[in-house]
Each structure stands twice: as structure tokens, then as C-alpha cells.
Amino acid sequence: MGTRASEAQPRLPITYRRAANGDRDAMLRVLRYANFHHVPSPEMPELDIARFFVAEDGGTLVGVAGYKVTEDGRGKTTLMAVEPAYRGAGVGQRLQELRMDAMRALGCTSVVTNADRPATIEWYKRKFGYREVGTLAKLHEFGDPDVDHWTTLEAPLSASAAGRAKSA
Ligand SMILES: CC(C)(COP(=O)(O)OP(=O)(O)OC[C@H]1O[C@@H](n2cnc3c(N)ncnc32)[C@H](O)[C@@H]1OP(=O)(O)O)[C@@H](O)C(=O)NCCC(=O)NCCS
């Protein structure tokens, strides 16, 4: 109602901010919905809280998305999950845009993402300019238990990609 369909804004009154140390338990609660809560583990040794964005609905965390910069200066996403009741409303898109902007601001010109669910892989390719560059065996169960490998995706973080991603 009154919003432009082209804007990447969720229909819900969600707010977004950087995560803070006190968010750790709430972040793990959201990550659990995606079976991404096994931290520390070989797949995810730590949660670098300073490099996460969170989505909140009235003070309750409903989405999380993290990133890092690899030793060769490339962007790398870490974990992202949205609470199931909030999916499909643009929360994931906004979190992805925020972390792509953050990596771009750190000088990264590309970003690598490992994903396992086919629908998520297609979403990354459709919305954010990713292409598949390889696969990687999972070290242990993490994410979708029916998928034993990650599909490695890469997208540019150029200025033009920024313009495309920021439709709002
Ligand atoms: C991937 C994920 C973070 C996306 O979060 P989200 O808030 O649903 O994201 P959005 O609403 O921005 O977009 C989801 C897409 O699925 C579609 N969708 C519609 N209803 C949906 C629903 N009930 N559940 C999931 N996706 C739905 C949306 O329309 C959208 O497609 P579009 O952008 O072409 O319109 C979320 O599905 C999730 O937590 N998945 C499990 C964990 C995961 O795969 N994380 C990423 C690992 S790399």
C-alpha cells in the first residue's frame, strides 16, 4: 500500500543494524532454523559478531547475515538465515545488500558464497549476479542435511553491481 513495487523493501516493519556482542544467543536461535548453529565447528569455527548484520521485528531478531574479507582481499559471505515465518518478504535481500555494501566499502571487488539449498543458489544467481564456480564437500552436517556439498558462487562487487543491487 503506497510502496513502489520496484523497491527492495520488506512488507514488514523490520529494522536493520549491525550485530552487537549481546546478540550472540539470538543470532544462534535464528541460525538454528537453517541448521547453521553449529558454532564452533570445523565448518564455522567462530561467529565474528562485528561482521554480521541483523534484522529485527520489534526487538526480536528474525534474520542474520555475516561476511568477511579473505587473505587475498576478496569478500566472503559467512552465514545467513531468516526465521521461516519472515521468509519471502525481502528480509534476506536487504541483509544481502547490506553485507555486499559492507564488503565493497572494505575494498572487495568480488564476493564468494557457499550455498547448499537449490532454491537459495538460484536466488543468489537471479538477484545478485552470482555464477557457479565450483563445489566443496561439507566437512560435517551443516545446513541442509540432504546436501553433502557446497556450491561455490561468485559475484562481482563493482560499482555497477552496487547500482543494480540498490534498487531502494
Ligand atoms: C535464503 C534466505 C536467507 C532468504 O531469506 P528471505 O527473507 O526469504 O529472502 P527474500 O524474501 O529476500 O527472498 C527469498 C526469495 O524466495 C521467495 N519466497 C517466497 N516465499 C518464500 C518463503 N515462504 N520462503 C522462502 N522464500 C520465499 C521470494 O519471493 C524471493 O524470491 P524473489 O527475490 O525472486 O522474489 C532464507 O530462505 C533462509 O534462511 N534459507 C535457509 C538458509 C539459507 O539457505 N541461507 C543462505 C545460505 S548461503
Short mmCIF file of N, CA, C and O and ligand atoms in Angstrom, two decimals, residues 34 36 80-82 86-93 113-115 117 120 123-124 126-127, ligand 1:
data_model
loop_
_atom_site.label_atom_id
_atom_site.label_comp_id
_atom_site.label_asym_id
_atom_site.label_seq_id
_atom_site.Cartn_x
_atom_site.Cartn_y
_atom_site.Cartn_z
N ALA A 34 18.12 -22.86 10.12
CA ALA A 34 18.75 -23.32 8.88
C ALA A 34 19.79 -24.40 9.16
O ALA A 34 20.53 -24.78 8.25
N PHE A 36 22.39 -23.98 10.86
CA PHE A 36 23.67 -23.28 10.73
C PHE A 36 24.22 -22.89 12.11
O PHE A 36 25.10 -22.04 12.21
N MET A 80 23.96 -16.90 6.62
CA MET A 80 22.74 -16.07 6.53
C MET A 80 21.54 -16.96 6.77
O MET A 80 21.43 -18.06 6.23
N ALA A 81 20.61 -16.48 7.56
CA ALA A 81 19.34 -17.18 7.77
C ALA A 81 18.28 -16.17 8.16
O ALA A 81 18.56 -15.17 8.82
N VAL A 82 17.07 -16.47 7.74
CA VAL A 82 15.89 -15.68 8.13
C VAL A 82 14.92 -16.65 8.78
O VAL A 82 14.72 -17.78 8.29
N TYR A 86 9.27 -15.26 8.47
CA TYR A 86 9.57 -13.96 7.87
C TYR A 86 10.13 -14.09 6.46
O TYR A 86 10.48 -13.10 5.84
N ARG A 87 10.25 -15.32 5.96
CA ARG A 87 10.86 -15.50 4.64
C ARG A 87 9.91 -15.04 3.53
O ARG A 87 8.70 -15.03 3.69
N GLY A 88 10.50 -14.67 2.41
CA GLY A 88 9.72 -14.27 1.25
C GLY A 88 9.24 -12.84 1.31
O GLY A 88 8.44 -12.43 0.46
N ALA A 89 9.72 -12.06 2.28
CA ALA A 89 9.26 -10.67 2.44
C ALA A 89 10.38 -9.66 2.19
O ALA A 89 10.25 -8.49 2.50
N GLY A 90 11.50 -10.11 1.64
CA GLY A 90 12.58 -9.19 1.30
C GLY A 90 13.61 -9.00 2.40
O GLY A 90 14.56 -8.23 2.22
N VAL A 91 13.46 -9.67 3.53
CA VAL A 91 14.44 -9.51 4.62
C VAL A 91 15.81 -10.03 4.17
O VAL A 91 16.84 -9.37 4.35
N GLY A 92 15.81 -11.21 3.55
CA GLY A 92 17.08 -11.78 3.08
C GLY A 92 17.74 -10.89 2.04
O GLY A 92 18.95 -10.70 2.06
N GLN A 93 16.94 -10.32 1.15
CA GLN A 93 17.51 -9.44 0.12
C GLN A 93 18.17 -8.23 0.75
O GLN A 93 19.28 -7.84 0.38
N THR A 113 30.39 -17.02 -2.15
CA THR A 113 29.35 -17.54 -1.25
C THR A 113 29.21 -19.04 -1.46
O THR A 113 29.16 -19.50 -2.60
N ASN A 114 29.19 -19.79 -0.39
CA ASN A 114 28.89 -21.22 -0.46
C ASN A 114 27.45 -21.43 -0.04
O ASN A 114 27.05 -21.00 1.05
N ALA A 115 26.69 -22.08 -0.87
CA ALA A 115 25.27 -22.33 -0.56
C ALA A 115 24.96 -23.79 -0.86
O ALA A 115 25.64 -24.44 -1.66
N ARG A 117 21.22 -25.15 -0.54
CA ARG A 117 19.85 -25.38 -0.99
C ARG A 117 19.66 -24.89 -2.42
O ARG A 117 19.96 -23.72 -2.72
N THR A 120 18.05 -21.53 -2.84
CA THR A 120 18.89 -20.41 -2.43
C THR A 120 19.94 -20.11 -3.50
O THR A 120 20.23 -18.94 -3.80
N TRP A 123 18.35 -18.23 -6.17
CA TRP A 123 18.05 -16.87 -5.70
C TRP A 123 19.29 -15.98 -5.80
O TRP A 123 19.23 -14.86 -6.30
N TYR A 124 20.43 -16.50 -5.34
CA TYR A 124 21.67 -15.71 -5.42
C TYR A 124 22.00 -15.37 -6.88
O TYR A 124 22.41 -14.25 -7.20
N ARG A 126 19.91 -15.27 -9.47
CA ARG A 126 18.88 -14.43 -10.07
C ARG A 126 18.94 -12.99 -9.59
O ARG A 126 18.76 -12.06 -10.36
N LYS A 127 19.24 -12.80 -8.30
CA LYS A 127 19.12 -11.45 -7.72
C LYS A 127 20.43 -10.69 -7.59
O LYS A 127 20.42 -9.46 -7.54
C1 LIG B 1 17.92 -17.69 1.81
C2 LIG B 1 17.12 -16.90 2.85
C3 LIG B 1 18.08 -16.22 3.80
C4 LIG B 1 16.31 -15.83 2.09
O1 LIG B 1 15.63 -15.04 3.06
P1 LIG B 1 14.24 -14.31 2.69
O2 LIG B 1 13.99 -13.30 3.71
O3 LIG B 1 13.20 -15.33 2.42
O4 LIG B 1 14.69 -13.62 1.32
P2 LIG B 1 13.79 -12.74 0.34
O5 LIG B 1 12.41 -12.60 0.84
O6 LIG B 1 14.56 -11.51 0.06
O7 LIG B 1 13.83 -13.61 -0.98
C5 LIG B 1 13.53 -15.00 -0.99
C6 LIG B 1 13.09 -15.47 -2.37
O8 LIG B 1 12.27 -16.64 -2.18
C7 LIG B 1 10.91 -16.33 -2.49
N1 LIG B 1 9.96 -16.77 -1.45
C8 LIG B 1 8.67 -16.51 -1.45
N2 LIG B 1 8.09 -17.07 -0.39
C9 LIG B 1 9.04 -17.68 0.31
C10 LIG B 1 9.04 -18.40 1.52
N3 LIG B 1 7.93 -18.62 2.23
N4 LIG B 1 10.19 -18.87 1.98
C11 LIG B 1 11.32 -18.65 1.31
N5 LIG B 1 11.39 -17.95 0.14
C12 LIG B 1 10.25 -17.47 -0.36
C13 LIG B 1 10.87 -14.83 -2.54
O9 LIG B 1 9.87 -14.40 -3.38
C14 LIG B 1 12.24 -14.46 -3.01
O10 LIG B 1 12.40 -14.60 -4.39
P3 LIG B 1 12.50 -13.25 -5.27
O11 LIG B 1 13.60 -12.42 -4.67
O12 LIG B 1 12.78 -13.69 -6.64
O13 LIG B 1 11.19 -12.56 -5.11
C15 LIG B 1 16.13 -17.79 3.62
O14 LIG B 1 15.32 -18.50 2.71
C16 LIG B 1 16.80 -18.81 4.52
O15 LIG B 1 17.07 -18.54 5.68
N6 LIG B 1 17.08 -20.00 3.98
C17 LIG B 1 17.74 -21.08 4.72
C18 LIG B 1 19.20 -20.80 4.96
C19 LIG B 1 19.99 -20.46 3.70
O16 LIG B 1 19.87 -21.09 2.65
N7 LIG B 1 20.84 -19.43 3.84
C20 LIG B 1 21.75 -18.98 2.83
C21 LIG B 1 22.96 -19.81 2.94
S1 LIG B 1 24.27 -19.23 1.91
#
